[in-house]
């Protein structure tokens, strides 16, 4: 009975499926309908954050623990995640209309119009979020290059260093 569960776990913890699950969670919850539902219903809001947290843990674990041949797919997953979240942030930042009307009444205390608040949120998602993915991709790439670099010749036992 455990074999299907173990096989499913092996499948989703690979870099590309983990990235796909995380990006699906991010994309679905940023659609106006699900996002507005999360604002209106506490249970939906809890589900939203649980899916963000769980899929993010899986995503980062899979990508940062990738070894050997799995590092190529990890780089692809990071690149695609950077593109998808960057595009979503750019769309939010440059939108000419408010995506989430429920926020219209909450931005005045911050001195922002609702569309300005949305623009700021999009820029935060786009720029700092993109930097996080870029830094992770550079770390994985450095590991790939380190592993592919020249290997020192083994020394004979008892050899004296020059």
mmCIF file with all atom_site columns, C-alpha atoms in Angstrom:
data_model
loop_
_atom_site.group_PDB
_atom_site.id
_atom_site.type_symbol
_atom_site.label_atom_id
_atom_site.label_alt_id
_atom_site.label_comp_id
_atom_site.label_asym_id
_atom_site.label_entity_id
_atom_site.label_seq_id
_atom_site.pdbx_PDB_ins_code
_atom_site.Cartn_x
_atom_site.Cartn_y
_atom_site.Cartn_z
_atom_site.occupancy
_atom_site.B_iso_or_equiv
_atom_site.pdbx_formal_charge
_atom_site.auth_seq_id
_atom_site.auth_comp_id
_atom_site.auth_asym_id
_atom_site.auth_atom_id
_atom_site.pdbx_PDB_model_num
ATOM 1   C CA . UNK A 1 1   ? 0.000   0.000  0.000   1.00 0.00 ? 1   UNK A CA 1
ATOM 2   C CA . UNK A 1 2   ? 2.908   2.358  0.569   1.00 0.00 ? 2   UNK A CA 1
ATOM 3   C CA . UNK A 1 3   ? 4.404   1.919  -2.890  1.00 0.00 ? 3   UNK A CA 1
ATOM 4   C CA . UNK A 1 4   ? 1.984   4.284  -4.664  1.00 0.00 ? 4   UNK A CA 1
ATOM 5   C CA . UNK A 1 5   ? 2.558   6.934  -2.003  1.00 0.00 ? 5   UNK A CA 1
ATOM 6   C CA . UNK A 1 6   ? 6.341   6.514  -2.222  1.00 0.00 ? 6   UNK A CA 1
ATOM 7   C CA . UNK A 1 7   ? 6.220   6.666  -6.014  1.00 0.00 ? 7   UNK A CA 1
ATOM 8   C CA . UNK A 1 8   ? 4.084   9.805  -5.910  1.00 0.00 ? 8   UNK A CA 1
ATOM 9   C CA . UNK A 1 9   ? 6.469   11.404 -3.410  1.00 0.00 ? 9   UNK A CA 1
ATOM 10  C CA . UNK A 1 10  ? 9.488   10.580 -5.619  1.00 0.00 ? 10  UNK A CA 1
ATOM 11  C CA . UNK A 1 11  ? 7.685   12.097 -8.594  1.00 0.00 ? 11  UNK A CA 1
ATOM 12  C CA . UNK A 1 12  ? 6.649   15.403 -6.991  1.00 0.00 ? 12  UNK A CA 1
ATOM 13  C CA . UNK A 1 13  ? 9.937   16.030 -5.208  1.00 0.00 ? 13  UNK A CA 1
ATOM 14  C CA . UNK A 1 14  ? 11.826  16.129 -8.512  1.00 0.00 ? 14  UNK A CA 1
ATOM 15  C CA . UNK A 1 15  ? 12.688  19.716 -9.527  1.00 0.00 ? 15  UNK A CA 1
ATOM 16  C CA . UNK A 1 16  ? 10.316  20.159 -12.483 1.00 0.00 ? 16  UNK A CA 1
ATOM 17  C CA . UNK A 1 17  ? 7.167   18.664 -10.928 1.00 0.00 ? 17  UNK A CA 1
ATOM 18  C CA . UNK A 1 18  ? 7.848   20.588 -7.700  1.00 0.00 ? 18  UNK A CA 1
ATOM 19  C CA . UNK A 1 19  ? 8.229   23.813 -9.691  1.00 0.00 ? 19  UNK A CA 1
ATOM 20  C CA . UNK A 1 20  ? 5.047   23.074 -11.644 1.00 0.00 ? 20  UNK A CA 1
ATOM 21  C CA . UNK A 1 21  ? 3.026   22.485 -8.465  1.00 0.00 ? 21  UNK A CA 1
ATOM 22  C CA . UNK A 1 22  ? 4.335   25.654 -6.859  1.00 0.00 ? 22  UNK A CA 1
ATOM 23  C CA . UNK A 1 23  ? 3.708   27.795 -9.931  1.00 0.00 ? 23  UNK A CA 1
ATOM 24  C CA . UNK A 1 24  ? 0.226   26.335 -10.274 1.00 0.00 ? 24  UNK A CA 1
ATOM 25  C CA . UNK A 1 25  ? -0.531  27.353 -6.676  1.00 0.00 ? 25  UNK A CA 1
ATOM 26  C CA . UNK A 1 26  ? 0.859   30.865 -7.236  1.00 0.00 ? 26  UNK A CA 1
ATOM 27  C CA . UNK A 1 27  ? -1.004  31.344 -10.521 1.00 0.00 ? 27  UNK A CA 1
ATOM 28  C CA . UNK A 1 28  ? -4.371  29.986 -9.345  1.00 0.00 ? 28  UNK A CA 1
ATOM 29  C CA . UNK A 1 29  ? -4.424  32.011 -6.135  1.00 0.00 ? 29  UNK A CA 1
ATOM 30  C CA . UNK A 1 30  ? -3.591  35.221 -7.998  1.00 0.00 ? 30  UNK A CA 1
ATOM 31  C CA . UNK A 1 31  ? -6.598  34.873 -10.283 1.00 0.00 ? 31  UNK A CA 1
ATOM 32  C CA . UNK A 1 32  ? -9.214  37.411 -9.192  1.00 0.00 ? 32  UNK A CA 1
ATOM 33  C CA . UNK A 1 33  ? -11.893 34.816 -8.294  1.00 0.00 ? 33  UNK A CA 1
ATOM 34  C CA . UNK A 1 34  ? -9.848  32.628 -5.936  1.00 0.00 ? 34  UNK A CA 1
ATOM 35  C CA . UNK A 1 35  ? -8.040  35.647 -4.472  1.00 0.00 ? 35  UNK A CA 1
ATOM 36  C CA . UNK A 1 36  ? -11.294 37.470 -3.700  1.00 0.00 ? 36  UNK A CA 1
ATOM 37  C CA . UNK A 1 37  ? -12.735 34.256 -2.216  1.00 0.00 ? 37  UNK A CA 1
ATOM 38  C CA . UNK A 1 38  ? -9.709  33.994 0.076   1.00 0.00 ? 38  UNK A CA 1
ATOM 39  C CA . UNK A 1 39  ? -10.313 37.557 1.255   1.00 0.00 ? 39  UNK A CA 1
ATOM 40  C CA . UNK A 1 40  ? -13.979 36.846 2.005   1.00 0.00 ? 40  UNK A CA 1
ATOM 41  C CA . UNK A 1 41  ? -13.719 33.395 3.662   1.00 0.00 ? 41  UNK A CA 1
ATOM 42  C CA . UNK A 1 42  ? -11.264 32.537 6.422   1.00 0.00 ? 42  UNK A CA 1
ATOM 43  C CA . UNK A 1 43  ? -11.167 28.836 5.501   1.00 0.00 ? 43  UNK A CA 1
ATOM 44  C CA . UNK A 1 44  ? -10.331 29.614 1.873   1.00 0.00 ? 44  UNK A CA 1
ATOM 45  C CA . UNK A 1 45  ? -7.707  32.080 3.094   1.00 0.00 ? 45  UNK A CA 1
ATOM 46  C CA . UNK A 1 46  ? -6.120  29.362 5.253   1.00 0.00 ? 46  UNK A CA 1
ATOM 47  C CA . UNK A 1 47  ? -6.155  26.964 2.292   1.00 0.00 ? 47  UNK A CA 1
ATOM 48  C CA . UNK A 1 48  ? -4.512  29.625 0.110   1.00 0.00 ? 48  UNK A CA 1
ATOM 49  C CA . UNK A 1 49  ? -1.649  30.140 2.543   1.00 0.00 ? 49  UNK A CA 1
ATOM 50  C CA . UNK A 1 50  ? -1.259  26.421 3.224   1.00 0.00 ? 50  UNK A CA 1
ATOM 51  C CA . UNK A 1 51  ? -0.912  25.774 -0.511  1.00 0.00 ? 51  UNK A CA 1
ATOM 52  C CA . UNK A 1 52  ? 1.587   28.638 -0.857  1.00 0.00 ? 52  UNK A CA 1
ATOM 53  C CA . UNK A 1 53  ? 3.639   27.384 2.082   1.00 0.00 ? 53  UNK A CA 1
ATOM 54  C CA . UNK A 1 54  ? 3.488   23.678 1.227   1.00 0.00 ? 54  UNK A CA 1
ATOM 55  C CA . UNK A 1 55  ? 4.245   24.125 -2.462  1.00 0.00 ? 55  UNK A CA 1
ATOM 56  C CA . UNK A 1 56  ? 7.044   26.612 -1.689  1.00 0.00 ? 56  UNK A CA 1
ATOM 57  C CA . UNK A 1 57  ? 8.657   24.182 0.767   1.00 0.00 ? 57  UNK A CA 1
ATOM 58  C CA . UNK A 1 58  ? 8.507   21.420 -1.824  1.00 0.00 ? 58  UNK A CA 1
ATOM 59  C CA . UNK A 1 59  ? 9.789   23.737 -4.578  1.00 0.00 ? 59  UNK A CA 1
ATOM 60  C CA . UNK A 1 60  ? 12.792  25.084 -2.673  1.00 0.00 ? 60  UNK A CA 1
ATOM 61  C CA . UNK A 1 61  ? 13.639  21.723 -1.135  1.00 0.00 ? 61  UNK A CA 1
ATOM 62  C CA . UNK A 1 62  ? 13.619  20.000 -4.538  1.00 0.00 ? 62  UNK A CA 1
ATOM 63  C CA . UNK A 1 63  ? 15.666  22.692 -6.232  1.00 0.00 ? 63  UNK A CA 1
ATOM 64  C CA . UNK A 1 64  ? 18.237  23.272 -3.530  1.00 0.00 ? 64  UNK A CA 1
ATOM 65  C CA . UNK A 1 65  ? 18.772  19.549 -2.896  1.00 0.00 ? 65  UNK A CA 1
ATOM 66  C CA . UNK A 1 66  ? 19.161  18.652 -6.560  1.00 0.00 ? 66  UNK A CA 1
ATOM 67  C CA . UNK A 1 67  ? 22.338  16.695 -7.209  1.00 0.00 ? 67  UNK A CA 1
ATOM 68  C CA . UNK A 1 68  ? 24.073  15.543 -10.366 1.00 0.00 ? 68  UNK A CA 1
ATOM 69  C CA . UNK A 1 69  ? 21.812  15.282 -13.393 1.00 0.00 ? 69  UNK A CA 1
ATOM 70  C CA . UNK A 1 70  ? 18.878  16.790 -11.438 1.00 0.00 ? 70  UNK A CA 1
ATOM 71  C CA . UNK A 1 71  ? 20.617  20.181 -11.383 1.00 0.00 ? 71  UNK A CA 1
ATOM 72  C CA . UNK A 1 72  ? 19.757  20.847 -15.035 1.00 0.00 ? 72  UNK A CA 1
ATOM 73  C CA . UNK A 1 73  ? 16.017  20.487 -14.379 1.00 0.00 ? 73  UNK A CA 1
ATOM 74  C CA . UNK A 1 74  ? 16.482  22.550 -11.200 1.00 0.00 ? 74  UNK A CA 1
ATOM 75  C CA . UNK A 1 75  ? 17.893  25.414 -13.275 1.00 0.00 ? 75  UNK A CA 1
ATOM 76  C CA . UNK A 1 76  ? 15.006  25.090 -15.721 1.00 0.00 ? 76  UNK A CA 1
ATOM 77  C CA . UNK A 1 77  ? 12.517  25.140 -12.820 1.00 0.00 ? 77  UNK A CA 1
ATOM 78  C CA . UNK A 1 78  ? 14.098  28.263 -11.352 1.00 0.00 ? 78  UNK A CA 1
ATOM 79  C CA . UNK A 1 79  ? 14.166  29.995 -14.733 1.00 0.00 ? 79  UNK A CA 1
ATOM 80  C CA . UNK A 1 80  ? 10.506  29.184 -15.429 1.00 0.00 ? 80  UNK A CA 1
ATOM 81  C CA . UNK A 1 81  ? 9.515   30.249 -11.902 1.00 0.00 ? 81  UNK A CA 1
ATOM 82  C CA . UNK A 1 82  ? 11.333  33.544 -12.379 1.00 0.00 ? 82  UNK A CA 1
ATOM 83  C CA . UNK A 1 83  ? 9.534   34.081 -15.704 1.00 0.00 ? 83  UNK A CA 1
ATOM 84  C CA . UNK A 1 84  ? 6.069   33.164 -14.423 1.00 0.00 ? 84  UNK A CA 1
ATOM 85  C CA . UNK A 1 85  ? 6.200   35.131 -11.177 1.00 0.00 ? 85  UNK A CA 1
ATOM 86  C CA . UNK A 1 86  ? 7.948   38.022 -12.915 1.00 0.00 ? 86  UNK A CA 1
ATOM 87  C CA . UNK A 1 87  ? 5.276   38.111 -15.609 1.00 0.00 ? 87  UNK A CA 1
ATOM 88  C CA . UNK A 1 88  ? 2.533   37.977 -12.975 1.00 0.00 ? 88  UNK A CA 1
ATOM 89  C CA . UNK A 1 89  ? 4.187   40.818 -11.056 1.00 0.00 ? 89  UNK A CA 1
ATOM 90  C CA . UNK A 1 90  ? 4.626   42.845 -14.250 1.00 0.00 ? 90  UNK A CA 1
ATOM 91  C CA . UNK A 1 91  ? 0.963   42.322 -15.171 1.00 0.00 ? 91  UNK A CA 1
ATOM 92  C CA . UNK A 1 92  ? -0.132  43.484 -11.719 1.00 0.00 ? 92  UNK A CA 1
ATOM 93  C CA . UNK A 1 93  ? 2.214   46.474 -11.815 1.00 0.00 ? 93  UNK A CA 1
ATOM 94  C CA . UNK A 1 94  ? 1.137   47.665 -15.248 1.00 0.00 ? 94  UNK A CA 1
ATOM 95  C CA . UNK A 1 95  ? -2.581  46.843 -15.114 1.00 0.00 ? 95  UNK A CA 1
ATOM 96  C CA . UNK A 1 96  ? -4.905  49.709 -15.962 1.00 0.00 ? 96  UNK A CA 1
ATOM 97  C CA . UNK A 1 97  ? -7.692  48.371 -13.739 1.00 0.00 ? 97  UNK A CA 1
ATOM 98  C CA . UNK A 1 98  ? -7.903  46.929 -10.240 1.00 0.00 ? 98  UNK A CA 1
ATOM 99  C CA . UNK A 1 99  ? -7.693  43.122 -10.137 1.00 0.00 ? 99  UNK A CA 1
ATOM 100 C CA . UNK A 1 100 ? -8.894  42.738 -6.559  1.00 0.00 ? 100 UNK A CA 1
ATOM 101 C CA . UNK A 1 101 ? -11.756 45.156 -5.774  1.00 0.00 ? 101 UNK A CA 1
ATOM 102 C CA . UNK A 1 102 ? -11.873 44.032 -2.122  1.00 0.00 ? 102 UNK A CA 1
ATOM 103 C CA . UNK A 1 103 ? -8.698  46.042 -1.524  1.00 0.00 ? 103 UNK A CA 1
ATOM 104 C CA . UNK A 1 104 ? -10.280 49.286 -2.761  1.00 0.00 ? 104 UNK A CA 1
ATOM 105 C CA . UNK A 1 105 ? -11.352 50.237 0.766   1.00 0.00 ? 105 UNK A CA 1
ATOM 106 C CA . UNK A 1 106 ? -8.124  49.243 2.531   1.00 0.00 ? 106 UNK A CA 1
ATOM 107 C CA . UNK A 1 107 ? -5.427  51.369 0.906   1.00 0.00 ? 107 UNK A CA 1
ATOM 108 C CA . UNK A 1 108 ? -6.345  54.894 2.100   1.00 0.00 ? 108 UNK A CA 1
ATOM 109 C CA . UNK A 1 109 ? -4.654  54.545 5.530   1.00 0.00 ? 109 UNK A CA 1
ATOM 110 C CA . UNK A 1 110 ? -1.405  53.896 3.655   1.00 0.00 ? 110 UNK A CA 1
ATOM 111 C CA . UNK A 1 111 ? -1.861  56.984 1.512   1.00 0.00 ? 111 UNK A CA 1
ATOM 112 C CA . UNK A 1 112 ? -2.267  54.929 -1.659  1.00 0.00 ? 112 UNK A CA 1
ATOM 113 C CA . UNK A 1 113 ? -4.967  54.677 -4.243  1.00 0.00 ? 113 UNK A CA 1
ATOM 114 C CA . UNK A 1 114 ? -6.094  51.078 -4.804  1.00 0.00 ? 114 UNK A CA 1
ATOM 115 C CA . UNK A 1 115 ? -4.379  50.881 -8.202  1.00 0.00 ? 115 UNK A CA 1
ATOM 116 C CA . UNK A 1 116 ? -1.158  52.289 -6.702  1.00 0.00 ? 116 UNK A CA 1
ATOM 117 C CA . UNK A 1 117 ? -1.271  49.586 -4.029  1.00 0.00 ? 117 UNK A CA 1
ATOM 118 C CA . UNK A 1 118 ? -1.652  46.950 -6.750  1.00 0.00 ? 118 UNK A CA 1
ATOM 119 C CA . UNK A 1 119 ? 1.236   48.472 -8.715  1.00 0.00 ? 119 UNK A CA 1
ATOM 120 C CA . UNK A 1 120 ? 3.458   48.368 -5.642  1.00 0.00 ? 120 UNK A CA 1
ATOM 121 C CA . UNK A 1 121 ? 2.517   44.749 -4.953  1.00 0.00 ? 121 UNK A CA 1
ATOM 122 C CA . UNK A 1 122 ? 3.329   43.825 -8.548  1.00 0.00 ? 122 UNK A CA 1
ATOM 123 C CA . UNK A 1 123 ? 6.714   45.564 -8.408  1.00 0.00 ? 123 UNK A CA 1
ATOM 124 C CA . UNK A 1 124 ? 7.582   43.749 -5.158  1.00 0.00 ? 124 UNK A CA 1
ATOM 125 C CA . UNK A 1 125 ? 6.606   40.424 -6.706  1.00 0.00 ? 125 UNK A CA 1
ATOM 126 C CA . UNK A 1 126 ? 8.474   41.211 -9.913  1.00 0.00 ? 126 UNK A CA 1
ATOM 127 C CA . UNK A 1 127 ? 11.794  42.682 -8.724  1.00 0.00 ? 127 UNK A CA 1
ATOM 128 C CA . UNK A 1 128 ? 12.747  41.310 -5.281  1.00 0.00 ? 128 UNK A CA 1
ATOM 129 C CA . UNK A 1 129 ? 11.028  38.018 -6.123  1.00 0.00 ? 129 UNK A CA 1
ATOM 130 C CA . UNK A 1 130 ? 13.015  37.763 -9.342  1.00 0.00 ? 130 UNK A CA 1
ATOM 131 C CA . UNK A 1 131 ? 16.241  38.491 -7.477  1.00 0.00 ? 131 UNK A CA 1
ATOM 132 C CA . UNK A 1 132 ? 15.569  35.585 -5.076  1.00 0.00 ? 132 UNK A CA 1
ATOM 133 C CA . UNK A 1 133 ? 15.100  33.173 -7.993  1.00 0.00 ? 133 UNK A CA 1
ATOM 134 C CA . UNK A 1 134 ? 18.179  34.570 -9.749  1.00 0.00 ? 134 UNK A CA 1
ATOM 135 C CA . UNK A 1 135 ? 20.372  34.120 -6.657  1.00 0.00 ? 135 UNK A CA 1
ATOM 136 C CA . UNK A 1 136 ? 19.155  30.540 -6.232  1.00 0.00 ? 136 UNK A CA 1
ATOM 137 C CA . UNK A 1 137 ? 19.813  29.829 -9.931  1.00 0.00 ? 137 UNK A CA 1
ATOM 138 C CA . UNK A 1 138 ? 23.333  31.239 -9.598  1.00 0.00 ? 138 UNK A CA 1
ATOM 139 C CA . UNK A 1 139 ? 23.955  28.981 -6.585  1.00 0.00 ? 139 UNK A CA 1
ATOM 140 C CA . UNK A 1 140 ? 22.781  25.908 -8.511  1.00 0.00 ? 140 UNK A CA 1
ATOM 141 C CA . UNK A 1 141 ? 24.802  26.945 -11.563 1.00 0.00 ? 141 UNK A CA 1
ATOM 142 C CA . UNK A 1 142 ? 27.894  27.398 -9.395  1.00 0.00 ? 142 UNK A CA 1
ATOM 143 C CA . UNK A 1 143 ? 27.410  23.851 -8.095  1.00 0.00 ? 143 UNK A CA 1
ATOM 144 C CA . UNK A 1 144 ? 27.089  22.557 -11.668 1.00 0.00 ? 144 UNK A CA 1
ATOM 145 C CA . UNK A 1 145 ? 30.286  24.348 -12.695 1.00 0.00 ? 145 UNK A CA 1
ATOM 146 C CA . UNK A 1 146 ? 32.120  23.188 -9.575  1.00 0.00 ? 146 UNK A CA 1
ATOM 147 C CA . UNK A 1 147 ? 31.129  19.586 -10.284 1.00 0.00 ? 147 UNK A CA 1
ATOM 148 C CA . UNK A 1 148 ? 32.140  19.892 -13.951 1.00 0.00 ? 148 UNK A CA 1
ATOM 149 C CA . UNK A 1 149 ? 35.502  21.527 -13.233 1.00 0.00 ? 149 UNK A CA 1
ATOM 150 C CA . UNK A 1 150 ? 38.862  19.826 -13.552 1.00 0.00 ? 150 UNK A CA 1
ATOM 151 C CA . UNK A 1 151 ? 39.649  17.277 -10.892 1.00 0.00 ? 151 UNK A CA 1
ATOM 152 C CA . UNK A 1 152 ? 43.060  17.259 -9.263  1.00 0.00 ? 152 UNK A CA 1
ATOM 153 C CA . UNK A 1 153 ? 45.141  14.178 -9.972  1.00 0.00 ? 153 UNK A CA 1
ATOM 154 C CA . UNK A 1 154 ? 45.225  11.771 -7.048  1.00 0.00 ? 154 UNK A CA 1
ATOM 155 C CA . UNK A 1 155 ? 48.488  11.806 -5.127  1.00 0.00 ? 155 UNK A CA 1
ATOM 156 C CA . UNK A 1 156 ? 50.426  8.695  -4.426  1.00 0.00 ? 156 UNK A CA 1
ATOM 157 C CA . UNK A 1 157 ? 50.568  7.635  -0.804  1.00 0.00 ? 157 UNK A CA 1
ATOM 158 C CA . UNK A 1 158 ? 53.572  9.124  0.894   1.00 0.00 ? 158 UNK A CA 1
ATOM 159 C CA . UNK A 1 159 ? 54.148  11.711 -1.831  1.00 0.00 ? 159 UNK A CA 1
ATOM 160 C CA . UNK A 1 160 ? 55.842  14.872 -0.652  1.00 0.00 ? 160 UNK A CA 1
ATOM 161 C CA . UNK A 1 161 ? 54.299  18.227 -1.482  1.00 0.00 ? 161 UNK A CA 1
ATOM 162 C CA . UNK A 1 162 ? 56.571  20.673 -3.313  1.00 0.00 ? 162 UNK A CA 1
#
